Coordinates of N, CA and C in Angstrom, one line a residue:
X8 N 15.8 19.8 23.6 CA 15.7 18.4 23.2 C 15.0 17.7 24.4
X9 N 14.0 16.8 24.0 CA 13.3 16.0 25.0 C 14.2 15.0 25.6
X10 N 13.9 14.5 26.8 CA 14.8 13.6 27.4 C 14.6 12.2 27.0
X11 N 13.4 11.7 26.7 CA 13.2 10.3 26.4 C 12.2 10.2 25.2
X12 N 12.7 10.2 24.0 CA 11.8 10.1 22.9 C 12.2 9.0 22.0
X13 N 13.5 8.6 21.9 CA 14.0 7.7 20.9 C 14.4 6.3 21.5
X14 N 14.0 5.3 20.8 CA 14.4 3.9 21.1 C 15.1 3.3 19.9
X15 N 16.1 2.5 20.1 CA 16.9 1.9 19.0 C 16.9 0.4 19.1
X16 N 16.6 -0.2 18.0 CA 16.7 -1.7 17.9 C 18.0 -2.0 17.1
X17 N 18.9 -2.7 17.6 CA 20.2 -3.0 16.9 C 20.0 -4.3 16.2
X18 N 20.1 -4.3 14.9 CA 19.9 -5.5 14.0 C 21.0 -5.7 13.0
X19 N 22.2 -5.4 13.5 CA 23.3 -5.5 12.5 C 24.3 -6.6 12.7
X20 N 24.0 -7.6 13.6 CA 25.0 -8.6 13.9 C 25.2 -9.6 12.8
X21 N 26.3 -10.4 12.9 CA 26.6 -11.4 11.8 C 25.8 -12.7 12.0
X22 N 25.2 -13.0 13.2 CA 24.4 -14.1 13.4 C 25.0 -15.5 13.0
X23 N 26.3 -15.6 13.1 CA 27.0 -16.8 12.7 C 26.6 -18.1 13.4
X24 N 26.3 -17.9 14.7 CA 25.9 -19.1 15.5 C 24.4 -19.5 15.2
X25 N 23.6 -18.6 14.8 CA 22.2 -18.9 14.5 C 22.0 -19.6 13.2
X26 N 22.9 -19.3 12.2 CA 22.8 -19.9 10.9 C 21.9 -19.1 10.0
X27 N 21.2 -18.1 10.5 CA 20.5 -17.2 9.6 C 20.4 -15.9 10.3
X28 N 20.0 -14.8 9.6 CA 20.1 -13.5 10.2 C 19.1 -13.3 11.3
X29 N 19.6 -13.0 12.5 CA 18.7 -12.9 13.7 C 17.7 -11.8 13.6
X30 N 17.8 -10.8 12.7 CA 16.8 -9.8 12.7 C 15.5 -10.3 12.1
X31 N 15.5 -11.6 11.6 CA 14.3 -12.2 11.1 C 13.8 -13.3 12.0
X32 N 14.3 -13.4 13.2 CA 13.9 -14.4 14.1 C 12.4 -14.3 14.4
X33 N 11.8 -15.5 14.5 CA 10.3 -15.5 14.8 C 10.1 -16.4 16.1
X34 N 9.1 -15.9 16.9 CA 8.6 -16.7 18.0 C 7.1 -16.9 17.7
X35 N 6.7 -18.1 17.7 CA 5.2 -18.4 17.4 C 4.8 -17.7 16.1
X36 N 5.6 -17.7 15.1 CA 5.3 -17.2 13.8 C 5.3 -15.6 13.7
X37 N 5.7 -15.0 14.8 CA 5.7 -13.5 14.8 C 7.2 -13.1 14.9
X38 N 7.6 -12.2 14.1 CA 9.0 -11.7 14.1 C 9.2 -11.0 15.5
X39 N 10.3 -11.3 16.1 CA 10.7 -10.6 17.3 C 10.8 -9.1 17.1
X40 N 11.3 -8.7 15.9 CA 11.4 -7.3 15.6 C 10.0 -6.6 15.6
X41 N 9.0 -7.3 15.1 CA 7.6 -6.7 15.1 C 7.1 -6.6 16.6
X42 N 7.4 -7.6 17.4 CA 7.0 -7.5 18.8 C 7.6 -6.4 19.5
X43 N 8.9 -6.2 19.3 CA 9.7 -5.2 19.9 C 9.1 -3.8 19.5
X44 N 8.9 -3.6 18.2 CA 8.3 -2.3 17.8 C 7.0 -2.1 18.4
X45 N 6.1 -3.1 18.4 CA 4.8 -3.0 19.0 C 4.9 -2.5 20.5
X46 N 5.8 -3.1 21.3 CA 5.9 -2.7 22.7 C 6.5 -1.3 22.8
X47 N 7.6 -1.1 22.1 CA 8.3 0.2 22.2 C 7.4 1.4 21.8
X48 N 6.5 1.2 20.9 CA 5.6 2.3 20.5 C 4.8 2.8 21.7
X49 N 4.6 2.0 22.7 CA 3.8 2.4 23.8 C 4.6 3.4 24.7
X50 N 5.9 3.5 24.5 CA 6.7 4.3 25.4 C 7.5 5.3 24.7
X51 N 7.7 5.1 23.4 CA 8.6 6.0 22.6 C 8.0 6.5 21.3
X52 N 8.2 7.8 21.0 CA 7.6 8.3 19.8 C 8.4 8.0 18.5
X53 N 9.7 7.8 18.8 CA 10.7 7.7 17.7 C 11.4 6.4 17.8
X54 N 11.3 5.5 16.8 CA 12.0 4.2 16.9 C 12.9 4.1 15.7
X55 N 14.2 3.8 16.0 CA 15.2 3.6 14.9 C 15.6 2.1 14.9
X56 N 15.7 1.6 13.7 CA 16.3 0.3 13.5 C 17.6 0.4 12.8
X57 N 18.7 0.0 13.4 CA 20.0 0.0 12.8 C 20.3 -1.4 12.2
X58 N 20.4 -1.4 10.9 CA 20.4 -2.7 10.2 C 21.4 -2.7 9.1
X59 N 22.0 -3.9 8.8 CA 22.9 -4.0 7.6 C 22.1 -4.4 6.4
X60 N 20.8 -4.5 6.5 CA 19.9 -4.8 5.4 C 18.7 -3.9 5.3
X61 N 19.0 -2.6 5.1 CA 17.9 -1.6 5.1 C 16.8 -1.9 4.0
X62 N 17.2 -2.6 3.0 CA 16.3 -2.9 1.9 C 15.1 -3.8 2.4
X63 N 15.3 -4.5 3.5 CA 14.3 -5.4 4.0 C 13.2 -4.6 4.7
X64 N 13.4 -3.3 4.9 CA 12.4 -2.5 5.7 C 11.8 -1.4 4.9
X65 N 11.7 -1.6 3.6 CA 11.1 -0.5 2.8 C 9.6 -0.3 3.1
X66 N 8.9 -1.4 3.5 CA 7.5 -1.3 3.8 C 7.2 -1.0 5.3
X67 N 8.2 -0.7 6.0 CA 8.0 -0.5 7.5 C 7.1 0.7 7.7
X68 N 6.2 0.6 8.7 CA 5.2 1.6 8.9 C 5.8 2.9 9.3
X69 N 5.0 4.0 9.3 CA 5.5 5.3 9.6 C 5.9 5.4 11.1
X70 N 6.9 6.3 11.3 CA 7.4 6.5 12.7 C 8.6 5.6 13.0
X71 N 8.9 4.7 12.1 CA 10.1 3.9 12.2 C 11.2 4.4 11.2
X72 N 12.4 4.7 11.8 CA 13.4 5.2 10.9 C 14.5 4.0 10.7
X73 N 15.0 3.9 9.5 CA 15.9 2.8 9.2 C 17.3 3.4 8.9
X74 N 18.3 3.0 9.6 CA 19.7 3.5 9.3 C 20.6 2.3 9.3
X75 N 21.8 2.5 8.7 CA 22.8 1.5 8.7 C 24.0 2.1 9.4
X76 N 24.9 1.2 9.8 CA 26.1 1.6 10.5 C 26.9 2.6 9.7
X77 N 27.2 3.7 10.3 CA 28.1 4.7 9.6 C 29.5 4.2 9.5
X78 N 29.9 3.5 10.6 CA 31.3 2.9 10.6 C 31.1 1.4 10.6
X79 N 31.7 0.8 9.6 CA 31.4 -0.7 9.4 C 32.5 -1.5 10.3
X80 N 32.1 -2.7 10.5 CA 33.0 -3.8 11.1 C 33.5 -3.4 12.5
X81 N 32.7 -2.7 13.3 CA 33.2 -2.5 14.7 C 32.1 -3.0 15.7
X82 N 31.1 -3.7 15.2 CA 30.2 -4.4 16.1 C 29.2 -3.4 16.6
X83 N 28.6 -3.8 17.8 CA 27.5 -3.0 18.4 C 27.8 -1.6 18.7
X84 N 29.1 -1.3 19.0 CA 29.5 0.0 19.3 C 29.1 1.0 18.2
X85 N 29.2 0.5 17.0 CA 28.8 1.4 15.8 C 27.3 1.6 15.8
X86 N 26.5 0.6 16.2 CA 25.1 0.8 16.3 C 24.7 1.8 17.3
X87 N 25.3 1.7 18.5 CA 25.1 2.7 19.5 C 25.5 4.1 19.0
X88 N 26.6 4.2 18.4 CA 27.0 5.5 17.9 C 26.0 6.1 16.9
X89 N 25.6 5.2 15.9 CA 24.6 5.7 14.9 C 23.3 6.1 15.5
X90 N 22.8 5.3 16.5 CA 21.6 5.6 17.1 C 21.6 6.9 17.9
X91 N 22.7 7.1 18.6 CA 22.8 8.4 19.4 C 22.9 9.6 18.4
X92 N 23.6 9.4 17.3 CA 23.8 10.5 16.4 C 22.4 10.9 15.8
X93 N 21.6 9.9 15.6 CA 20.3 10.2 14.9 C 19.1 10.5 15.9
X94 N 19.5 10.4 17.2 CA 18.4 10.5 18.3 C 17.7 11.9 18.2
X95 N 16.5 11.8 18.6 CA 15.7 13.1 18.8 C 15.5 13.4 20.3
X96 N 16.3 12.7 21.2 CA 16.2 12.9 22.6 C 17.6 12.8 23.2
X97 N 17.6 13.3 24.5 CA 18.9 13.3 25.2 C 19.3 11.9 25.5
X98 N 18.3 11.1 26.0 CA 18.6 9.7 26.3 C 18.0 8.7 25.3
X99 N 18.7 7.7 25.0 CA 18.2 6.7 24.0 C 18.2 5.3 24.6
X100 N 17.0 4.6 24.4 CA 16.9 3.3 24.9 C 17.4 2.3 23.8
X101 N 18.3 1.4 24.2 CA 18.8 0.4 23.2 C 18.5 -1.0 23.6
X102 N 18.0 -1.8 22.6 CA 17.8 -3.2 22.7 C 18.3 -3.9 21.4
X103 N 18.6 -5.2 21.6 CA 19.1 -5.9 20.4 C 17.9 -6.7 19.8
X104 N 18.0 -7.0 18.5 CA 16.9 -7.7 17.8 C 16.7 -9.1 18.3
X105 N 17.7 -9.7 19.0 CA 17.5 -11.1 19.4 C 17.2 -11.2 20.9
X106 N 16.7 -10.1 21.5 CA 16.2 -10.0 22.9 C 14.7 -10.0 22.9
X107 N 14.0 -11.1 23.1 CA 12.6 -11.2 22.9 C 11.7 -10.7 24.0
X108 N 12.3 -10.4 25.2 CA 11.6 -10.0 26.3 C 11.8 -8.6 26.7
X109 N 10.7 -7.8 26.9 CA 10.9 -6.4 27.1 C 9.9 -6.1 28.3
X110 N 10.3 -5.2 29.1 CA 9.5 -4.7 30.3 C 9.3 -3.2 30.2
X111 N 8.1 -2.7 29.9 CA 7.9 -1.3 30.0 C 8.0 -0.7 31.4
X112 N 7.7 -1.5 32.4 CA 7.8 -1.0 33.7 C 9.3 -0.8 34.1
X113 N 10.2 -1.7 33.6 CA 11.6 -1.6 33.9 C 12.2 -0.3 33.1
X114 N 11.7 -0.1 31.9 CA 12.1 1.0 31.1 C 11.7 2.3 31.9
X115 N 10.5 2.3 32.4 CA 10.1 3.5 33.2 C 10.9 3.7 34.4
X116 N 11.3 2.6 35.1 CA 12.1 2.7 36.3 C 13.5 3.3 35.9
X117 N 14.1 2.9 34.8 CA 15.3 3.5 34.4 C 15.2 5.0 34.1
X118 N 14.1 5.3 33.5 CA 13.9 6.8 33.2 C 13.9 7.6 34.5
X119 N 13.2 7.1 35.5 CA 13.1 7.8 36.8 C 14.5 7.9 37.4
X120 N 15.3 6.9 37.3 CA 16.7 6.9 37.8 C 17.5 8.0 37.1
X121 N 17.3 8.1 35.8 CA 18.1 9.1 35.0 C 17.6 10.5 35.3
X122 N 16.4 10.7 35.5 CA 15.8 12.0 35.8 C 16.4 12.4 37.2
X123 N 16.4 11.5 38.1 CA 16.8 11.9 39.5 C 18.3 11.9 39.7
X124 N 19.1 11.2 38.8 CA 20.5 11.1 39.1 C 21.4 11.7 38.0
X125 N 20.8 12.0 36.8 CA 21.5 12.7 35.7 C 22.8 11.9 35.3
X126 N 22.7 10.6 35.2 CA 23.8 9.8 34.7 C 23.9 9.9 33.2
X127 N 25.0 9.4 32.6 CA 25.1 9.5 31.1 C 24.7 8.1 30.5
X128 N 24.3 7.2 31.3 CA 23.8 5.9 30.9 C 23.1 5.2 32.1
X129 N 22.3 4.2 31.8 CA 21.7 3.4 32.8 C 21.7 2.0 32.4
X130 N 22.5 1.1 33.0 CA 22.6 -0.3 32.6 C 22.5 -1.2 33.9
X131 N 22.1 -2.4 33.6 CA 22.0 -3.4 34.7 C 23.3 -4.1 35.0
X132 N 23.5 -4.5 36.2 CA 24.7 -5.3 36.6 C 24.2 -6.4 37.4
X133 N 24.3 -7.6 36.9 CA 23.8 -8.8 37.5 C 24.9 -9.8 37.8
X134 N 25.1 -10.2 39.1 CA 26.2 -11.0 39.5 C 27.5 -10.5 39.0
X135 N 27.6 -9.2 39.0 CA 28.9 -8.5 38.6 C 29.0 -8.3 37.1
X136 N 28.1 -8.9 36.4 CA 28.2 -8.8 34.9 C 27.3 -7.7 34.4
X137 N 27.9 -6.8 33.6 CA 27.2 -5.7 33.1 C 26.4 -6.1 31.8
X138 N 25.2 -5.7 31.8 CA 24.3 -6.0 30.6 C 24.2 -4.7 29.8
X139 N 24.9 -4.7 28.6 CA 25.0 -3.4 27.9 C 23.7 -3.0 27.1
X140 N 22.7 -4.0 27.0 CA 21.5 -3.6 26.3 C 20.3 -3.8 27.2
X141 N 19.1 -3.4 26.7 CA 18.0 -3.1 27.6 C 18.5 -2.1 28.6
X142 N 19.0 -1.0 28.0 CA 19.7 0.1 28.7 C 19.5 1.4 28.0
X143 N 19.8 2.5 28.7 CA 19.8 3.8 28.1 C 21.2 4.4 28.1
X144 N 21.4 5.2 27.0 CA 22.7 5.9 26.8 C 22.3 7.3 26.4
X145 N 23.2 8.3 26.9 CA 23.0 9.7 26.6 C 23.8 10.1 25.4
X146 N 23.2 11.1 24.6 CA 23.9 11.6 23.5 C 25.2 12.3 23.9
X147 N 25.3 12.6 25.2 CA 26.6 13.3 25.7 C 27.8 12.4 25.6
X148 N 27.6 11.1 25.4 CA 28.8 10.2 25.3 C 29.3 10.0 23.9
X149 N 28.8 10.7 22.9 CA 29.2 10.5 21.6 C 30.7 10.8 21.4
X150 N 31.2 11.8 22.1 CA 32.7 12.1 21.9 C 33.5 10.9 22.5
X151 N 33.0 10.3 23.6 CA 33.8 9.2 24.2 C 33.8 8.0 23.2
X152 N 32.7 7.8 22.5 CA 32.7 6.7 21.5 C 33.6 7.0 20.4
X153 N 33.7 8.2 19.9 CA 34.6 8.6 18.9 C 36.1 8.4 19.3
X154 N 36.4 8.7 20.5 CA 37.8 8.4 21.0 C 38.1 6.9 21.0
X155 N 37.1 6.1 21.4 CA 37.4 4.6 21.4 C 37.5 4.1 20.0
X156 N 36.7 4.6 19.1 CA 36.8 4.2 17.7 C 38.1 4.6 17.1
X157 N 38.6 5.8 17.4 CA 39.9 6.2 16.9 C 41.1 5.3 17.4
X158 N 40.9 4.7 18.6 CA 41.9 3.8 19.2 C 41.6 2.4 18.8
X159 N 40.6 2.2 17.9 CA 40.2 0.8 17.5 C 39.8 -0.1 18.7
X160 N 39.2 0.5 19.7 CA 38.6 -0.2 20.8 C 37.1 -0.3 20.6
X161 N 36.7 -1.6 20.4 CA 35.3 -1.8 19.9 C 34.4 -2.3 20.9
X162 N 34.8 -2.5 22.1 CA 34.0 -3.1 23.2 C 33.0 -2.2 23.8
X163 N 31.7 -2.6 23.8 CA 30.7 -1.8 24.5 C 31.0 -1.7 26.0
X164 N 31.5 -2.8 26.5 CA 31.9 -2.8 27.9 C 33.0 -1.9 28.2
X165 N 33.9 -1.7 27.2 CA 35.0 -0.8 27.3 C 34.4 0.7 27.4
X166 N 33.4 0.9 26.6 CA 32.7 2.2 26.7 C 32.1 2.5 28.1
X167 N 31.4 1.5 28.6 CA 30.8 1.6 29.9 C 31.9 1.9 31.0
X168 N 33.1 1.4 30.7 CA 34.1 1.6 31.7 C 34.7 3.0 31.7
X169 N 34.4 3.8 30.6 CA 35.0 5.1 30.6 C 33.9 6.2 30.8
X170 N 32.7 5.8 30.9 CA 31.6 6.8 31.1 C 31.2 6.6 32.6
X171 N 30.1 7.3 33.0 CA 29.7 7.3 34.4 C 28.2 6.8 34.4
X172 N 28.0 5.5 34.2 CA 26.6 5.0 34.1 C 26.0 4.9 35.5
X173 N 24.7 4.9 35.6 CA 23.9 4.5 36.7 C 23.8 2.9 36.6
X174 N 24.2 2.2 37.6 CA 24.1 0.7 37.5 C 22.8 0.3 38.3
X175 N 22.0 -0.5 37.7 CA 20.9 -1.1 38.4 C 21.3 -2.5 38.8
X176 N 21.3 -2.6 40.2 CA 21.8 -3.9 40.8 C 20.8 -4.9 41.0
X177 N 21.2 -6.1 41.3 CA 20.3 -7.3 41.5 C 19.2 -7.0 42.5
X178 N 19.5 -6.3 43.6 CA 18.5 -6.1 44.6 C 17.3 -5.4 44.1
X179 N 17.5 -4.5 43.1 CA 16.4 -3.8 42.5 C 15.4 -4.8 41.8
X180 N 16.1 -5.8 41.1 CA 15.3 -6.8 40.4 C 14.4 -7.6 41.3
X181 N 15.1 -7.9 42.5 CA 14.4 -8.7 43.5 C 13.2 -7.9 44.1
X182 N 13.5 -6.6 44.4 CA 12.5 -5.8 45.1 C 11.3 -5.5 44.2
X183 N 11.5 -5.3 42.9 CA 10.4 -4.9 42.0 C 9.9 -6.1 41.2
X184 N 10.5 -7.3 41.4 CA 10.1 -8.5 40.7 C 10.4 -8.4 39.2
X185 N 11.4 -7.7 38.9 CA 11.8 -7.6 37.5 C 12.5 -8.9 37.1
X186 N 12.2 -9.4 35.9 CA 12.8 -10.7 35.5 C 14.1 -10.5 34.8
X187 N 15.1 -11.4 35.2 CA 16.3 -11.4 34.5 C 16.2 -11.9 33.0
X188 N 15.0 -12.4 32.7 CA 14.8 -12.9 31.3 C 14.8 -11.7 30.3
X189 N 14.7 -10.5 30.8 CA 14.8 -9.3 29.9 C 16.2 -9.2 29.2
X190 N 17.1 -10.0 29.7 CA 18.5 -9.9 29.2 C 18.9 -11.1 28.4
X191 N 17.9 -12.0 28.1 CA 18.2 -13.2 27.3 C 18.5 -12.7 25.9
X192 N 19.6 -13.3 25.3 CA 19.8 -13.2 23.9 C 19.7 -14.5 23.2
X193 N 19.0 -14.6 22.1 CA 18.9 -15.8 21.3 C 20.0 -15.9 20.3
X194 N 21.1 -16.5 20.7 CA 22.3 -16.5 19.9 C 22.5 -17.7 18.9
X195 N 21.8 -18.8 19.2 CA 21.9 -20.0 18.5 C 20.6 -20.7 18.3
X196 N 20.6 -21.7 17.4 CA 19.3 -22.5 17.2 C 18.9 -23.2 18.5
X197 N 19.9 -23.6 19.3 CA 19.7 -24.2 20.6 C 19.0 -23.3 21.5
X198 N 19.4 -22.0 21.6 CA 18.8 -21.0 22.4 C 17.3 -20.8 22.0
X199 N 17.1 -20.8 20.7 CA 15.8 -20.6 20.2 C 14.9 -21.7 20.5
X200 N 15.4 -22.9 20.4 CA 14.6 -24.1 20.8 C 14.2 -24.1 22.2
X201 N 15.2 -23.8 23.1 CA 14.9 -23.7 24.6 C 13.9 -22.7 24.9
X202 N 14.0 -21.5 24.2 CA 13.1 -20.4 24.5 C 11.7 -20.8 24.0
X203 N 11.5 -21.5 22.9 CA 10.2 -21.9 22.4 C 9.6 -22.9 23.3
X204 N 10.4 -23.7 24.0 CA 9.8 -24.7 24.9 C 9.3 -24.1 26.2

């Protein structure tokens, strides 16, 4: 199995604060989903969209796989589980459909960290806060996710607490001039308005 082949875009949220489904968000008339796919294609051969509306992606171009949550109503943890199960590589990159900023240089940096350190995930930690997306997870943690699901523990942060991730700390962002904007989520119409400005 190759180490870095698959990227996953999570598009299954309820979008209650936005007022409409966030997987259809647009910036300057371009869907964020389309922008993410365009960028991820430069680094990954295999792109999976985890969505609760697979019918909306029938015309999606080749090389994109569409799946739905195997286990419903447990939030993003289910998307991670599904993406890992369908992965064609040992490590899978995950980003959410409401995260408009992506850095291929940062993705490459995480790859190097994983190659050199062999962790089972690579996530950022900024001001002590763990950022669960714009991150890599290994297929080796599938059994840990299954244990959490069996215990009805749905938190992605709870998952990170029981595995052994490589943490990328703030000093790395400062050293390499990586932008914290990579972790912005557009959760509400107000967020969208601010971002557009």
